[in-house]
Every structure is written in C-alpha cells, then in structure tokens.
Short mmCIF file of C-alpha atoms in Angstrom, two decimals:
data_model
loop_
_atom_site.label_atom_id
_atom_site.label_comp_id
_atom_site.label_asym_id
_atom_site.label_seq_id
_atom_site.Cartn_x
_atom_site.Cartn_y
_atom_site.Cartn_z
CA UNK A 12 -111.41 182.63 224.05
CA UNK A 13 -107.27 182.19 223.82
CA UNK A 14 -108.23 178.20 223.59
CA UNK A 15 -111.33 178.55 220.47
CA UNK A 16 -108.39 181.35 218.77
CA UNK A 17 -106.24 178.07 218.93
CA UNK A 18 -108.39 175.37 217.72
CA UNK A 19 -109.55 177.92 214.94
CA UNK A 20 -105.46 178.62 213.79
CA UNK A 21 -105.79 174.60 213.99
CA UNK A 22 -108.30 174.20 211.72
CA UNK A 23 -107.23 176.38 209.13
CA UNK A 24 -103.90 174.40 209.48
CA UNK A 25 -105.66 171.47 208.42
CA UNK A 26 -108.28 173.14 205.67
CA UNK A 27 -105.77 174.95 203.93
CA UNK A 28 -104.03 171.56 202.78
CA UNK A 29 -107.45 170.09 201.18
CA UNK A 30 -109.61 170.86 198.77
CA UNK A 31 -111.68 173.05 200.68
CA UNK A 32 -110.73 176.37 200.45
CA UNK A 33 -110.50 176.13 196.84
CA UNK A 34 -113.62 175.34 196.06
CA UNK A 35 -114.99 178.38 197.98
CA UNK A 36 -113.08 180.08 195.37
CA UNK A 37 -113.76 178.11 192.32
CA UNK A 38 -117.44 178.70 192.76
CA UNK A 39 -117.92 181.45 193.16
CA UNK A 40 -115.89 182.97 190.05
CA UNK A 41 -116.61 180.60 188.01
CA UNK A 42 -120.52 180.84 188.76
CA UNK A 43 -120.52 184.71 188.38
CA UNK A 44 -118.38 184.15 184.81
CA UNK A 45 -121.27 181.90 183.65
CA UNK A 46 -123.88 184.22 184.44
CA UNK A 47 -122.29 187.09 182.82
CA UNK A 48 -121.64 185.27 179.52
CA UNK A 49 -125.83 184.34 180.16
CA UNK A 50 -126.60 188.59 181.08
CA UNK A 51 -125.05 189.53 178.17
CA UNK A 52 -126.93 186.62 175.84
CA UNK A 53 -130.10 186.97 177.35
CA UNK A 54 -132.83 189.82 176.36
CA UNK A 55 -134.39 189.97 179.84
CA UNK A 56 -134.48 192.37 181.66
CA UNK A 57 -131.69 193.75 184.16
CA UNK A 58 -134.05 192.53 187.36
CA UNK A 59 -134.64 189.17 185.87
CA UNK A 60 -131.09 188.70 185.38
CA UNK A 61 -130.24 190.24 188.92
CA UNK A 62 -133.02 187.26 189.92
CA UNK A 63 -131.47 184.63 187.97
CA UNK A 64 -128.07 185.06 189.57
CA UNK A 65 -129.62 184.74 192.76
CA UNK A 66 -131.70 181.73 192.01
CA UNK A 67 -128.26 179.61 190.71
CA UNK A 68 -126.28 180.46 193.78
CA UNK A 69 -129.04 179.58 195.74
CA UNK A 70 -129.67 176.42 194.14
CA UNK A 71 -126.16 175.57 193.94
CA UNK A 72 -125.28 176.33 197.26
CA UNK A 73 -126.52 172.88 198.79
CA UNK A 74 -124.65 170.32 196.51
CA UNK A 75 -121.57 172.96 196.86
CA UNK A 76 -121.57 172.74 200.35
CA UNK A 77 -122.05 168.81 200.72
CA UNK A 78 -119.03 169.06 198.91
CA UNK A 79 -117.05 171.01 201.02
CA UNK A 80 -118.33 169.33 204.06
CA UNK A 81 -117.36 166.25 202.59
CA UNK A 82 -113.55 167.59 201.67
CA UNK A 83 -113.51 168.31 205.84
CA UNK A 84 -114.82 165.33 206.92
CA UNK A 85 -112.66 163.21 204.34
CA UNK A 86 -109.26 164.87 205.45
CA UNK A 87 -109.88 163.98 209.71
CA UNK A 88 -111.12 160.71 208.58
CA UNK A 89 -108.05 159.69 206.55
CA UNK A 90 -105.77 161.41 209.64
CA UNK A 91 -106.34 158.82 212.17
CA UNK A 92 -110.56 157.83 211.61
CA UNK A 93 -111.08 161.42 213.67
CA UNK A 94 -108.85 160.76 216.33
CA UNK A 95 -107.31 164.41 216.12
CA UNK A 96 -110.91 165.78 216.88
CA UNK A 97 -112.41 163.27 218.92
CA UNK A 98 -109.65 163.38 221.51
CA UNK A 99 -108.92 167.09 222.02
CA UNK A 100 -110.34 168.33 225.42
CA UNK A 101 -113.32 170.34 224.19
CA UNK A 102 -115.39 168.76 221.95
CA UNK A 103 -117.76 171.59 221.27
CA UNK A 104 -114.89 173.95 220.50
CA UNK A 105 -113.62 171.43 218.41
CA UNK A 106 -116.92 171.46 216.08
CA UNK A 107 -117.25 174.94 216.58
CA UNK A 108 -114.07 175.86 214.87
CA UNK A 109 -114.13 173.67 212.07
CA UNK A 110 -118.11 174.83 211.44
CA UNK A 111 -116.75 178.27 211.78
CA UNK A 112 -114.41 178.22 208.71
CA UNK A 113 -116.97 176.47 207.07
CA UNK A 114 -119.54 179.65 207.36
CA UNK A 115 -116.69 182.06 206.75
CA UNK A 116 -115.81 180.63 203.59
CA UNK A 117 -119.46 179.89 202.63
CA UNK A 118 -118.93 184.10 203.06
CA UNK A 119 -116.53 185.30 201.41
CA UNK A 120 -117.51 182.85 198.59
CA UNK A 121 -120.56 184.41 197.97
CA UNK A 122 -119.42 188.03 198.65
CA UNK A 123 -116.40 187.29 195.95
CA UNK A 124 -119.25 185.72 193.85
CA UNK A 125 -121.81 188.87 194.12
CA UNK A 126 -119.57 191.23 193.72
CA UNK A 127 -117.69 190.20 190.63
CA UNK A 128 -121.00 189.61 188.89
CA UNK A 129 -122.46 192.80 190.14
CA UNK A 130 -119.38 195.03 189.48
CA UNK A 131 -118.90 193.29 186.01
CA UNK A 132 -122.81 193.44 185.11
CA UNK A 133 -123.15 197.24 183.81
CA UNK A 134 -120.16 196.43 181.03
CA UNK A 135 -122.01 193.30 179.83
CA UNK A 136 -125.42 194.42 179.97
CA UNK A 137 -125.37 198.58 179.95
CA UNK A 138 -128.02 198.43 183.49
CA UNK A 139 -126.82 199.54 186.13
CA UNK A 140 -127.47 197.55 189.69
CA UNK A 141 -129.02 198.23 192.35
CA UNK A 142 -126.48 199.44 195.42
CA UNK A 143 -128.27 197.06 197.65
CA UNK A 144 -128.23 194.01 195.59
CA UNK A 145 -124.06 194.35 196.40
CA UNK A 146 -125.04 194.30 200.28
CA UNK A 147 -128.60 192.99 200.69
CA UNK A 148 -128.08 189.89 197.99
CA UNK A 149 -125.21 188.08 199.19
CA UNK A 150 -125.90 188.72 203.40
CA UNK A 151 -129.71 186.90 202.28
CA UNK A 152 -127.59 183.93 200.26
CA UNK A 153 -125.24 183.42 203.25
CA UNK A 154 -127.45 183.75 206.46
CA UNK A 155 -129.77 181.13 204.74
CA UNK A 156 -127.08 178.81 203.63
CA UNK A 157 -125.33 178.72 207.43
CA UNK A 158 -128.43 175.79 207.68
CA UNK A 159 -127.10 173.95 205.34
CA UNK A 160 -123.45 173.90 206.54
CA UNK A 161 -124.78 172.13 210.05
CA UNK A 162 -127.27 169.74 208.30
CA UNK A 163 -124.16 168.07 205.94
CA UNK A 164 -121.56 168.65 208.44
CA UNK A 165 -123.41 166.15 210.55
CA UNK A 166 -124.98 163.78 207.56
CA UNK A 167 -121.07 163.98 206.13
CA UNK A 168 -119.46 162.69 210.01
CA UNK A 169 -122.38 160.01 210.47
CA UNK A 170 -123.02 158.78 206.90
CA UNK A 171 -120.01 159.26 205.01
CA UNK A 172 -119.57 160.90 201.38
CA UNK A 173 -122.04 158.83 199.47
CA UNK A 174 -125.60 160.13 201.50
CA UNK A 175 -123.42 163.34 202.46
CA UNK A 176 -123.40 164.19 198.85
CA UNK A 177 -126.48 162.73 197.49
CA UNK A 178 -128.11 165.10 200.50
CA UNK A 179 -126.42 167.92 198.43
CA UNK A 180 -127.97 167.06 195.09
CA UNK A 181 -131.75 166.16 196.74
CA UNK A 182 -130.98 169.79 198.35
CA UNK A 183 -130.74 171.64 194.92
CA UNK A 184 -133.13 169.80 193.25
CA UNK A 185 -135.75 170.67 196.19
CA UNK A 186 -134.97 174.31 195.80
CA UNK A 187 -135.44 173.84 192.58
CA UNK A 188 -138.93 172.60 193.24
CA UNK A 189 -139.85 175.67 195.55
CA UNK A 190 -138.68 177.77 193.30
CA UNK A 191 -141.92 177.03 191.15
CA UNK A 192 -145.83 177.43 191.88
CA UNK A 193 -145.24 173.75 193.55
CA UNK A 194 -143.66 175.58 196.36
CA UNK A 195 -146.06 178.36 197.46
CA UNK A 196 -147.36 178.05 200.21
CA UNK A 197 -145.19 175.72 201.87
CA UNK A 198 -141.43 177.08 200.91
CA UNK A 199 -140.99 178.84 204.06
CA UNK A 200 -141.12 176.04 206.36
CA UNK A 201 -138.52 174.11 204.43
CA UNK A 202 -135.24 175.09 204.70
CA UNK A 203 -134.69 174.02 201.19
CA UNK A 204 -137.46 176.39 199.79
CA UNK A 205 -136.05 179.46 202.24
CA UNK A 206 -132.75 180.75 200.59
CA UNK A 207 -134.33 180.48 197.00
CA UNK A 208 -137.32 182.17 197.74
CA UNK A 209 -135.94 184.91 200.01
CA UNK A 210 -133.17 185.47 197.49
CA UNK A 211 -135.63 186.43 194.95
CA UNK A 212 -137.34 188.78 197.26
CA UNK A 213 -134.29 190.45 198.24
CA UNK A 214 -133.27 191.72 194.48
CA UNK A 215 -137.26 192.52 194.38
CA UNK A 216 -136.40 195.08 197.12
CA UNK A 217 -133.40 196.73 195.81
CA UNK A 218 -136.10 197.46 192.93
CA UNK A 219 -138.71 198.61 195.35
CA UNK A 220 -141.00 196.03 194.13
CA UNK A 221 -143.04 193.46 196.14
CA UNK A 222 -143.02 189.66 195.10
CA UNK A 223 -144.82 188.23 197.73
CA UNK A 224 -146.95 189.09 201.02
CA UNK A 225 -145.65 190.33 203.70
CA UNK A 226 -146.78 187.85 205.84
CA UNK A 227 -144.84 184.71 203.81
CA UNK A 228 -141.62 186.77 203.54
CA UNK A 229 -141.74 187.36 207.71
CA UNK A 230 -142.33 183.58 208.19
CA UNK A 231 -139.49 182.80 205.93
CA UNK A 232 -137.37 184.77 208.25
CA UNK A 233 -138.93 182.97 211.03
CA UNK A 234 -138.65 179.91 209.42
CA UNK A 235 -134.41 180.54 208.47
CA UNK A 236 -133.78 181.27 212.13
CA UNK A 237 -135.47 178.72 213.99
CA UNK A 238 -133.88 175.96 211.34
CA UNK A 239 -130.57 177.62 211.98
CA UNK A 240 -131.01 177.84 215.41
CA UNK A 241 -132.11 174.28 216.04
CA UNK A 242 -129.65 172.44 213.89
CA UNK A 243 -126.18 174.23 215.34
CA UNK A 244 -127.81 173.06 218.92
CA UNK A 245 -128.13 169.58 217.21
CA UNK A 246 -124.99 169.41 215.88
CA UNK A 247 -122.99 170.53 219.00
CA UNK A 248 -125.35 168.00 221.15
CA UNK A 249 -124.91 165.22 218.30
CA UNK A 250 -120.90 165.79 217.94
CA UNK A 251 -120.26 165.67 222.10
CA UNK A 252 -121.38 161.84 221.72
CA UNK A 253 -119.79 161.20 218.40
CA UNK A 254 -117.58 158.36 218.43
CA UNK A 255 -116.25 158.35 214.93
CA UNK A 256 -118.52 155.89 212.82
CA UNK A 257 -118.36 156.71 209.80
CA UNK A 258 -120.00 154.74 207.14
CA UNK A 259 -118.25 154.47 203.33
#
C-alpha cells in the first residue's frame, strides 16, 4: 500500500503539469453554465430539463475523456517514449495509479458539474430539484463512465491521439444513437448506450416515475459491471506486456 500511495503522489506530480486536470474542471462548469442559460430559455418542464442535463454529460463524457486520456498518454510519451512507466518495478501499480486519477477526476468533474447546475437550477427556472438527482445523478454518470476511462486509456497507449480521439467522437455519437427508439432493445449491452440510458432513468426516479421495465434497467446494470469489470482486467493484462508502441 506505502508503494501504490507513492506511485499515486507520482502521478499527480506529473498530471498536475498538463492539461489534464483542467479540463476536468473546464467541463464541467462550463457544461452546467450552458445548460442553465438552456433551463431558463426552454418551456419544458423541470424533469425534462433535469433529463436533458443528464443526456449532454452523458454524451459528452466519451469525447471528454479521449481527451483527457490523450493529455496522459501525450505527456509520458513526450518524457522519454514511456520510459518513466515502462521501467518502474510494478507495472500494474503503475497503470493503476495513473487510471486512478483518471476516475477521480472523471468524479469530482461530474459532482462539480451536477451540483452547480442543480444548486443554480431553482433561481433560473423557479422548480425545485429533486434531493436525489444531487446524489443519485452524478454517482449513475460516473460509475458508467469508469468504462470508458479503460477503453481510451488503452486505444490512447496503443494507437496514439488520432484513433484515441476519433474513438471519443464515434463514442458520443453512438450514445447519441441509443439515446433514440434506434437503441431499444439493444442499449444495454453496449457500453455506449448504458450511461445515456441509465442516466435518464435515474432523474425518472428522483420523480418516482418509471421510464422503462424493470427488467432492461437490471440488465443495464448487469451490462455496466461486467463491461467495467472486463476491460480494467484487460487493461492491467494488456499494459504488463506493453512495450511502448505508440502509433502517431
């Protein structure tokens, strides 16, 4: 545990001198800003609103994140072509940390992001919010975005920031997709189609109101944890062998 602590104090060594901490914060603010100025426009209603907040974040969340990824992959690749990783003694804790600060800032990103909209929404709109939407809503955004911080962590290592990235965009624009009639059916055993989806149901909750069956809602649980599951297993197993290729 003393050795992760250190290659954690490490990483943020090394994070805190890019890019990437700063767009954690960017985002978020400036995402929540934009959907206030579109609360207080729109003539929706306060739970469509609620949704439509969810549905951005969750759409932006996988371009965002290739980004980010990419800022962390750039910095060790311009510091010796991932020499300062690839030669520590632990590999895996090596990874770990650096994935680590990745979820923890895809965190407190979204937390800073929720609760600045949600805090702000009553003085733009006059409705009041839900208490859970300040808990449920951003613990559903994260949990399904931690996902998408292994899949572009690996794609930004292997493939460099021109398929890193272009993931990112295909990402949104798929959740995008599931967002719609195209995607029932079928968005809960795409990781894409999970966060979105789930999202949606979540600020149906806090309103005591049921989107979809039960049934699709427990396999898009299912469906978030064995994606999750599988792809930190396949990154630590992929990065172990990794011998710094990384493609332009």
């Amino acid at each position: 545990m003393t050795e992760y602590y250190r290659y954690l104090k490490s990483e943020f060594y090394k994070l805190r001198h890019s890019w990437f901490f700063l767009i954690h914060l960017l985002f978020p603010i400036s995402g929540a800003v934009l959907m206030l100025i579109y609360a207080k426009i729109s003539g929706s209603s306060a739970i469509n609103k609620l949704m439509a907040f969810a549905q951005i974040f969750a759409l932006a969340c996988p371009f965002t994140i290739s980004v980010a990824c990419q800022i962390a992959v750039d910095q060790e690749m311009h510091a010796g072509y991932f020499q300062n990783m690839l030669t520590k003694p632990n590999r895996v804790k090596t990874i770990a940390a650096k994935f680590t600060w990745m979820i923890l800032s895809g965190l407190l990103a979204i937390v800073i992001g929720t609760e600045l909209f949600a805090s702000l929404f009553p003085l733009a709109t006059g409705a009041k919010v839900p208490l859970g939407f300040f808990i449920i809503t951003p613990i559903t955004l994260w949990l399904s975005s931690i996902f998408l911080y292994g899949i572009h962590i690996v794609f930004s290592f292997r493939f460099g920031r021109n398929l890193g990235i272009s993931v990112g965009v295909v990402g949104s624009l798929l959740s995008a997709l599931f967002q719609t009639g195209l995607g029932e059916g079928i968005w809960y055993v795409i990781p894409y189609g999970v966060g979105i989806r789930l999202s949606e149901e979540t600020v149906a909750w806090t309103y005591q109101i049921a989107m979809a069956g039960q049934s699709e809602i427990q396999l898009g649980i299912c469906s978030c944890i064995i994606w999750t599951s599988a792809i930190i297993f396949a990154m630590f197993f992929w990065f172990r062998r990794y011998t710094g290729v990384y493609t332009e």
